[in-house]
């Protein structure tokens, strides 16, 4: 299948590379020439495990090409995935300017049947709007549906991949959701995904769009729920790790996304929850549950900061070591990372912050001015008055706690992800605080 993917961000690039890997011929398109030049040399502009190797291999086999032009890049394509950004407007609503631009440009250059597919998370009805935009912008000779009109389809095929395991998620999907308006479009999707033998959910456009919103919002709700439980655990002296374990074995609940911590971040959950609240409001429904999910998530960072303030006593002039900056492990992505709010709050109170992250330091540099980024864990903790664990990178599990204890000025550890819960840090002489472990009762409200 000849496929074009417009937008070479996380979703677009991983989709393009994986589709090429499945045997299709793919052109990845992006307006950013610098990005395209890097990609042509086989260098991914993002860190995603396994992506660089696959990319180089596919370039060598000539199964993937890159372009900055929608006109040339979509010429041969039968299927065009739209995976451009949908940033938030100040009111939380998704800004669909880029999606509209792509639809228009594709239409202007269309001379044969094409299937346009929304990959980005977009509000319900976007598919219908794309169809209208395409119809109105086709070359004039193709516009009359009854006389020489050009056939095309619009579909929704939401992406559920997670950063850090994006390729694995794409290749082993729990389900593939497609929202289509014709049998022809459905058949094309069956052909595209055939090698994966997935469970296909075929539905209408609007339902497919809502499946994506509902799934992300539900996962965010699970996280805020367990974070609320953690708050109660701290106050009553219970252990949230045991509570989530006990809940998770109930098949109706499931253990996934019940890890309490400093809240969710990233490019999806915060933006999508916001957009869904807005979308519901616009449709006339006040989604109070999601509003609470958002509020709980924000309060979780403040809770962690207050715990630090309480135990450190005086924050001013203290040296704080931070391990982990990215919004989650195995990614260099700093978008809406809890680390940014937490570090900035402590800097504001006069603390000196030193931080180490295995991948995100380049992206963190401009977001966290005044933070000293160190070459390893030990340079970060040397002389520090406390240590904050903000991202649960697997390599932090193996650190030499004895050496860390010797290097630090004060043996205080705040674990925002409960990563060291089983390490018994007290045995090395540390005073250890996790989230929701029933040991901190200082916070009210
Ligand atoms: C998410 C969805 O999982 C994915 O399906 C969608 O396509 C895009 O958004 P992603 O943002 O890559 O993926 O990361 P995810 O692994 O879902 O984690 C999101 C945030 O939630 C992270 O900050 C993570 O630390 C946090 N989280 C996750 C928790 O705090 N607790 C949990 O139990 C799980």
Coordinates of C-alpha atoms and ligand atoms in Angstrom, one line a residue:
X1 CA 0.0 0.0 0.0
X2 CA 1.2 3.5 -0.8
X3 CA 0.9 5.6 2.3
X4 CA 1.7 9.2 3.3
X5 CA 1.9 10.4 6.9
X6 CA 1.7 14.1 7.4
X7 CA 3.4 15.3 10.6
X8 CA 6.5 13.6 11.8
X9 CA 6.1 14.1 15.6
X10 CA 5.9 11.2 18.0
X11 CA 2.7 9.7 16.6
X12 CA 3.3 10.4 12.9
X13 CA 6.9 9.2 12.9
X14 CA 6.3 6.0 14.8
X15 CA 3.2 5.3 12.7
X16 CA 5.2 5.9 9.5
X17 CA 8.1 3.7 10.5
X18 CA 5.9 0.9 11.7
X19 CA 3.7 0.9 8.6
X20 CA 6.8 0.7 6.5
X21 CA 8.1 -2.1 8.6
X22 CA 4.8 -4.0 7.9
X23 CA 5.7 -3.8 4.2
X24 CA 4.0 -0.7 3.0
X25 CA 5.7 2.1 1.1
X26 CA 5.6 5.2 3.2
X27 CA 6.4 8.9 2.8
X28 CA 6.7 10.9 6.0
X29 CA 5.9 14.6 5.5
X30 CA 6.8 17.5 7.8
X31 CA 7.1 21.3 7.1
X32 CA 10.2 21.4 9.3
X33 CA 13.1 21.0 6.8
X34 CA 15.7 20.5 9.6
X35 CA 13.7 17.5 10.9
X36 CA 13.3 16.0 7.4
X37 CA 17.0 16.3 6.7
X38 CA 17.8 14.6 9.9
X39 CA 15.3 11.8 9.1
X40 CA 16.8 11.3 5.7
X41 CA 20.1 10.6 7.4
X42 CA 18.3 8.1 9.6
X43 CA 18.4 10.3 12.8
X44 CA 15.1 10.4 14.7
X45 CA 14.4 13.9 16.2
X46 CA 13.0 12.1 19.3
X47 CA 14.2 9.4 21.6
X48 CA 12.1 6.3 21.4
X49 CA 13.6 2.8 22.1
X50 CA 14.3 0.9 18.8
X51 CA 13.2 3.7 16.5
X52 CA 16.7 4.6 15.2
X53 CA 17.6 1.0 14.2
X54 CA 14.3 0.5 12.4
X55 CA 14.5 3.8 10.6
X56 CA 18.0 3.2 9.3
X57 CA 17.1 -0.3 8.1
X58 CA 14.0 1.0 6.3
X59 CA 15.9 3.8 4.6
X60 CA 18.5 1.3 3.4
X61 CA 15.7 -0.9 2.0
X62 CA 14.1 2.2 0.4
X63 CA 10.7 1.5 2.1
X64 CA 10.5 4.9 3.6
X65 CA 11.1 8.4 2.2
X66 CA 10.8 11.9 3.5
X67 CA 9.4 15.2 2.1
X68 CA 8.5 18.7 3.1
X69 CA 5.9 19.0 0.4
X70 CA 2.3 17.7 0.7
X71 CA 1.9 18.0 -3.0
X72 CA 4.8 15.7 -4.0
X73 CA 4.6 13.5 -0.8
X74 CA 1.0 12.6 -1.3
X75 CA 1.0 12.2 -5.1
X76 CA 1.2 8.4 -5.2
X77 CA -0.5 7.8 -1.8
X78 CA -3.8 6.0 -1.6
X79 CA -4.0 6.5 2.2
X80 CA -2.9 9.8 3.9
X81 CA -2.6 9.8 7.7
X82 CA -3.0 13.2 9.3
X83 CA -0.8 13.2 12.4
X84 CA -0.1 16.9 12.9
X85 CA -0.2 18.8 16.2
X86 CA -3.5 19.8 17.9
X87 CA -2.3 22.2 20.5
X88 CA -4.5 23.6 23.3
X89 CA -6.0 27.0 22.9
X90 CA -6.0 29.1 26.1
X91 CA -9.5 27.9 27.0
X92 CA -8.4 24.2 26.7
X93 CA -10.1 23.6 23.3
X94 CA -8.1 21.8 20.7
X95 CA -6.7 24.1 18.0
X96 CA -7.3 22.3 14.6
X97 CA -5.6 24.9 12.4
X98 CA -2.9 22.4 11.3
X99 CA -5.4 19.7 10.6
X100 CA -7.5 22.0 8.4
X101 CA -4.4 23.2 6.5
X102 CA -3.4 19.6 5.7
X103 CA -6.9 18.7 4.5
X104 CA -7.0 21.8 2.3
X105 CA -3.6 21.2 0.7
X106 CA -4.2 17.5 0.1
X107 CA -7.5 18.4 -1.6
X108 CA -5.9 21.0 -3.8
X109 CA -3.5 18.5 -5.1
X110 CA -5.8 15.5 -5.4
X111 CA -6.2 13.7 -8.7
X112 CA -7.2 10.2 -7.7
X113 CA -9.1 8.4 -4.9
X114 CA -7.6 8.9 -1.5
X115 CA -8.5 7.9 2.0
X116 CA -7.7 10.7 4.6
X117 CA -7.3 9.4 8.1
X118 CA -7.2 11.3 11.3
X119 CA -4.6 10.0 13.7
X120 CA -4.3 13.0 16.0
X121 CA -6.7 13.2 18.9
X122 CA -9.5 15.4 17.7
X123 CA -13.0 16.4 18.8
X124 CA -15.9 14.4 17.5
X125 CA -17.2 15.9 14.2
X126 CA -13.7 16.7 13.0
X127 CA -13.9 13.9 10.4
X128 CA -17.1 15.5 9.0
X129 CA -15.4 18.9 8.9
X130 CA -12.4 17.4 7.1
X131 CA -14.7 15.9 4.5
X132 CA -16.4 19.2 3.9
X133 CA -13.0 21.0 3.6
X134 CA -11.7 18.5 1.1
X135 CA -14.9 18.6 -1.0
X136 CA -14.7 22.4 -1.2
X137 CA -11.0 22.5 -2.0
X138 CA -10.8 19.8 -4.7
X139 CA -9.6 21.0 -8.1
X140 CA -12.7 22.6 -9.7
X141 CA -13.1 19.9 -12.4
X142 CA -13.6 17.3 -9.6
X143 CA -16.1 19.1 -7.4
X144 CA -19.4 18.1 -9.0
X145 CA -20.3 14.8 -7.4
X146 CA -22.8 14.0 -10.1
X147 CA -20.5 14.7 -13.1
X148 CA -16.8 13.7 -13.0
X149 CA -16.6 14.1 -9.2
X150 CA -13.6 12.7 -7.5
X151 CA -14.2 10.0 -4.9
X152 CA -12.5 10.1 -1.5
X153 CA -13.0 8.9 2.0
X154 CA -12.4 10.3 5.5
X155 CA -11.8 8.0 8.4
X156 CA -10.7 8.1 12.0
X157 CA -8.0 5.6 13.2
X158 CA -7.0 6.8 16.7
X159 CA -3.6 5.9 18.0
X160 CA -3.2 4.4 21.5
X161 CA 0.6 4.1 21.6
X162 CA 2.5 5.2 24.7
X163 CA 5.8 7.0 24.5
X164 CA 8.7 4.8 25.6
X165 CA 7.0 1.7 24.3
X166 CA 5.5 3.1 21.1
X167 CA 6.8 0.6 18.6
X168 CA 5.9 -2.4 20.9
X169 CA 2.4 -0.9 21.3
X170 CA 2.0 -0.3 17.6
X171 CA 3.1 -3.9 16.7
X172 CA 1.0 -5.5 19.4
X173 CA -2.2 -3.4 19.7
X174 CA -5.0 -4.4 22.2
X175 CA -7.3 -3.3 19.4
X176 CA -7.3 -1.2 16.2
X177 CA -10.2 1.2 16.1
X178 CA -11.4 2.5 12.7
X179 CA -14.3 4.9 12.1
X180 CA -15.3 4.7 8.5
X181 CA -18.1 5.8 6.1
X182 CA -17.6 3.3 3.4
X183 CA -16.9 -0.4 2.8
X184 CA -13.9 0.6 0.6
X185 CA -12.3 2.5 3.5
X186 CA -12.9 -0.5 5.8
X187 CA -11.2 -2.9 3.3
X188 CA -8.2 -0.6 3.0
X189 CA -7.7 -0.6 6.8
X190 CA -8.1 -4.4 6.9
X191 CA -5.4 -4.6 4.3
X192 CA -3.0 -2.1 6.1
X193 CA -3.2 -3.9 9.4
X194 CA -3.5 -7.5 8.1
X195 CA 0.1 -8.4 9.2
X196 CA -0.7 -7.6 12.8
X197 CA -3.9 -9.7 12.9
X198 CA -5.5 -7.3 15.3
X199 CA -8.9 -7.2 16.9
X200 CA -10.6 -4.6 14.7
X201 CA -13.3 -2.3 16.0
X202 CA -15.1 -0.9 13.0
X203 CA -17.5 1.9 13.7
X204 CA -18.7 5.3 12.5
X205 CA -16.5 8.4 12.5
X206 CA -17.8 10.1 15.6
X207 CA -17.8 6.9 17.7
X208 CA -14.1 6.3 16.8
X209 CA -13.2 9.8 17.7
X210 CA -15.0 9.4 21.1
X211 CA -13.3 6.0 21.8
X212 CA -10.0 7.8 21.9
X213 CA -11.2 10.6 24.1
X214 CA -13.0 8.2 26.4
X215 CA -10.0 5.9 26.7
X216 CA -7.5 8.5 27.6
X217 CA -9.9 10.2 30.0
X218 CA -10.6 6.9 31.7
X219 CA -6.9 6.1 32.2
X220 CA -6.4 9.6 33.6
X221 CA -9.3 9.0 36.0
X222 CA -7.8 5.8 37.2
X223 CA -4.6 7.7 38.1
X224 CA -6.4 10.5 39.9
X225 CA -8.5 7.9 41.7
X226 CA -5.5 6.1 43.1
X227 CA -3.8 9.4 43.9
X228 CA -6.9 10.3 46.0
X229 CA -6.7 6.9 47.7
X230 CA -3.0 7.7 48.4
X231 CA -4.0 10.9 50.1
X232 CA -6.4 9.0 52.4
X233 CA -3.7 6.3 53.0
X234 CA -1.3 8.9 54.2
X235 CA -3.8 10.3 56.7
X236 CA -5.1 7.0 58.1
X237 CA -1.8 5.1 58.1
X238 CA -2.5 2.7 55.2
X239 CA -0.2 1.7 52.4
X240 CA -1.4 2.6 48.8
X241 CA 0.9 -0.1 47.3
X242 CA -1.0 -2.8 49.1
X243 CA -4.4 -1.1 48.4
X244 CA -3.7 -1.0 44.6
X245 CA -2.4 -4.6 44.7
X246 CA -5.6 -5.7 46.5
X247 CA -7.8 -3.8 44.1
X248 CA -5.9 -4.8 40.9
X249 CA -6.5 -8.5 41.2
X250 CA -10.2 -7.9 40.7
X251 CA -10.4 -8.4 37.0
X252 CA -13.1 -5.8 36.7
X253 CA -10.7 -3.2 38.0
X254 CA -7.2 -4.4 36.8
X255 CA -3.8 -3.4 38.1
X256 CA -2.8 -1.1 35.3
X257 CA -2.7 2.7 35.9
X258 CA -3.1 2.4 39.6
X259 CA 0.4 3.7 40.5
X260 CA 0.1 6.6 42.8
X261 CA 2.7 9.4 42.5
X262 CA 3.1 13.0 41.5
X263 CA 0.4 12.8 38.9
X264 CA 0.3 12.3 35.1
X265 CA 2.1 14.5 32.6
X266 CA 3.1 14.2 29.0
X267 CA 1.7 15.5 25.7
X268 CA -1.6 13.5 25.9
X269 CA -3.4 13.2 29.2
X270 CA -3.3 16.8 30.4
X271 CA -4.2 18.1 27.0
X272 CA -6.8 15.5 26.2
X273 CA -8.6 15.7 29.5
X274 CA -8.8 19.4 29.1
X275 CA -10.0 19.1 25.5
X276 CA -12.7 16.5 26.5
X277 CA -14.0 18.7 29.3
X278 CA -14.3 21.5 26.7
X279 CA -15.9 19.3 24.1
X280 CA -18.5 18.0 26.5
X281 CA -19.3 21.6 27.7
X282 CA -19.7 22.7 24.1
X283 CA -22.2 19.8 23.6
X284 CA -24.2 20.9 26.6
X285 CA -22.8 18.4 29.2
X286 CA -20.9 19.5 32.3
X287 CA -18.4 16.6 32.8
X288 CA -17.8 17.3 36.5
X289 CA -16.0 14.0 37.0
X290 CA -13.2 15.0 34.6
X291 CA -12.9 18.4 36.1
X292 CA -12.1 16.6 39.4
X293 CA -9.6 14.4 37.7
X294 CA -7.7 17.4 36.5
X295 CA -7.8 19.1 39.9
X296 CA -6.6 16.0 41.7
X297 CA -3.7 15.7 39.3
X298 CA -2.7 19.3 39.9
X299 CA -3.0 19.0 43.6
X300 CA -0.7 15.9 43.7
X301 CA 2.3 18.0 42.7
X302 CA 1.5 20.6 45.4
X303 CA 1.2 17.8 48.0
X304 CA 4.7 16.5 47.2
X305 CA 6.1 20.0 47.4
X306 CA 4.5 20.5 50.8
X307 CA 5.9 17.2 52.0
X308 CA 9.4 18.4 51.0
X309 CA 8.9 21.8 52.7
X310 CA 7.7 20.1 55.9
X311 CA 10.5 17.5 56.2
X312 CA 13.3 19.8 54.9
X313 CA 12.0 22.5 57.3
X314 CA 14.0 25.4 55.6
X315 CA 14.1 25.2 51.8
X316 CA 16.1 28.4 51.3
X317 CA 19.8 27.7 50.4
X318 CA 19.3 24.0 50.5
X319 CA 20.9 21.8 47.7
X320 CA 18.2 19.6 46.2
X321 CA 19.2 16.6 44.0
X322 CA 16.7 15.5 41.4
X323 CA 16.7 12.1 39.7
X324 CA 14.5 12.0 36.6
X325 CA 13.0 14.9 34.7
X326 CA 11.0 13.4 31.8
X327 CA 7.3 13.0 32.3
X328 CA 7.8 9.2 32.4
X329 CA 10.7 6.7 31.8
X330 CA 12.2 5.8 28.4
X331 CA 11.4 9.1 26.8
X332 CA 13.2 12.4 26.5
X333 CA 9.8 14.2 26.5
X334 CA 9.4 17.0 29.0
X335 CA 6.0 18.2 27.9
X336 CA 3.8 18.8 31.0
X337 CA 6.4 16.9 33.1
X338 CA 5.6 17.2 36.9
X339 CA 9.3 17.8 37.4
X340 CA 9.0 21.3 36.0
X341 CA 6.4 22.5 38.4
X342 CA 8.1 20.9 41.4
X343 CA 11.6 22.2 40.6
X344 CA 10.4 25.7 39.8
X345 CA 8.4 25.9 43.1
X346 CA 11.5 24.8 45.1
X347 CA 13.8 27.3 43.2
X348 CA 11.3 30.0 44.0
X349 CA 11.8 29.3 47.7
X350 CA 15.6 29.7 47.2
X351 CA 16.8 26.1 46.8
X352 CA 19.7 25.2 44.5
X353 CA 18.7 22.3 42.3
X354 CA 20.9 19.8 40.6
X355 CA 19.4 17.2 38.3
X356 CA 20.2 14.2 36.3
X357 CA 18.1 12.4 33.7
X358 CA 19.3 9.7 31.3
X359 CA 17.6 11.2 28.2
X360 CA 15.7 14.4 28.8
X361 CA 18.5 16.8 29.8
X362 CA 18.7 18.5 26.4
X363 CA 15.0 19.2 26.3
X364 CA 15.1 20.2 30.0
X365 CA 17.8 22.8 29.6
X366 CA 15.6 25.7 28.3
X367 CA 12.6 24.7 30.5
X368 CA 14.6 24.8 33.8
X369 CA 16.9 27.7 33.8
X370 CA 19.1 27.9 36.9
X371 CA 19.1 24.1 37.4
X372 CA 22.6 22.5 37.1
X373 CA 22.3 19.4 34.9
X374 CA 24.9 16.8 36.0
X375 CA 26.7 14.1 34.1
X376 CA 25.5 11.3 36.4
X377 CA 23.6 10.5 39.6
X378 CA 26.6 10.9 41.9
X379 CA 27.4 14.5 40.8
X380 CA 23.8 15.4 41.4
X381 CA 23.7 14.1 45.0
X382 CA 27.1 15.3 46.2
X383 CA 26.6 17.6 49.2
X384 CA 22.8 17.6 48.7
X385 CA 20.3 18.1 51.6
X386 CA 17.7 15.8 50.0
X387 CA 17.1 13.6 47.0
X388 CA 13.9 13.7 44.9
X389 CA 13.0 10.8 42.6
X390 CA 10.7 12.2 40.0
X391 CA 10.8 9.7 37.1
X392 CA 11.2 6.0 37.6
X393 CA 13.9 5.2 35.1
X394 CA 14.8 1.5 35.5
X395 CA 18.5 2.3 35.9
X396 CA 17.8 4.2 39.1
X397 CA 16.8 0.9 40.6
X398 CA 20.4 -0.2 40.5
X399 CA 22.0 2.8 42.1
X400 CA 24.6 2.3 44.9
X401 CA 22.6 3.6 47.9
X402 CA 25.6 3.3 50.2
X403 CA 27.7 5.6 48.0
X404 CA 24.8 8.0 47.7
X405 CA 24.4 8.1 51.4
X406 CA 28.1 8.9 51.9
X407 CA 28.0 11.7 49.3
X408 CA 24.9 13.5 50.6
X409 CA 24.9 16.2 53.2
X410 CA 21.6 15.0 54.7
X411 CA 20.1 11.5 54.2
X412 CA 16.6 12.5 53.1
X413 CA 14.8 10.8 50.2
X414 CA 11.5 11.9 48.7
X415 CA 10.2 9.3 46.2
X416 CA 7.6 10.7 43.9
X417 CA 7.0 7.4 42.2
X418 CA 7.3 4.9 45.1
X419 CA 10.2 3.4 43.1
X420 CA 12.3 2.6 46.1
X421 CA 9.5 1.2 48.2
X422 CA 11.1 -2.2 48.4
X423 CA 14.7 -1.1 48.9
X424 CA 14.4 -0.5 52.6
X425 CA 16.4 2.7 52.4
X426 CA 16.4 3.0 56.2
X427 CA 19.0 0.3 56.3
X428 CA 21.5 2.7 54.6
X429 CA 20.6 5.4 57.1
X430 CA 18.1 7.3 54.9
X431 CA 14.9 8.9 56.1
X432 CA 12.5 7.9 53.3
X433 CA 9.2 9.3 52.1
X434 CA 7.0 7.8 49.4
X435 CA 3.5 8.8 48.3
X436 CA 0.5 7.3 50.1
X437 CA 2.6 5.0 52.3
X438 CA 0.8 6.0 55.5
X439 CA 3.8 7.9 56.9
X440 CA 3.1 11.5 56.2
X441 CA 0.1 13.1 58.0
X442 CA 1.2 16.7 57.7
X443 CA -1.1 17.8 54.9
X444 CA -4.7 18.9 55.2
X445 CA -7.2 19.9 52.5
Ligands
LIG1 C1 -0.9 8.0 26.9 C2 -1.8 6.8 26.7 O1 -1.4 5.7 27.5 C3 -1.8 6.3 25.2 O2 -2.7 5.3 25.0 C4 -2.1 7.5 24.3 O3 -2.0 7.2 23.0 C5 -1.2 8.7 24.6 O4 -1.3 9.0 26.0 P1 1.7 8.4 27.3 O5 1.4 9.8 27.5 O6 2.8 8.1 26.3 O7 0.4 7.6 26.7 O8 2.1 7.8 28.7 P2 1.4 6.8 29.8 O9 2.3 5.6 29.9 O10 0.0 6.6 29.5 O11 1.6 7.7 31.1 C6 1.0 9.0 31.2 C7 1.4 9.7 32.5 O12 0.7 9.0 33.5 C8 2.8 9.6 32.9 O13 3.2 10.9 33.4 C9 2.9 8.5 33.9 O14 4.0 8.7 34.8 C10 1.6 8.7 34.6 N1 1.1 7.5 35.3 C11 0.8 6.4 34.5 C12 0.9 7.5 36.6 O15 1.1 8.5 37.3 N2 0.4 6.3 37.2 C13 0.1 5.2 36.5 O16 -0.4 4.2 37.1 C14 0.3 5.2 35.1

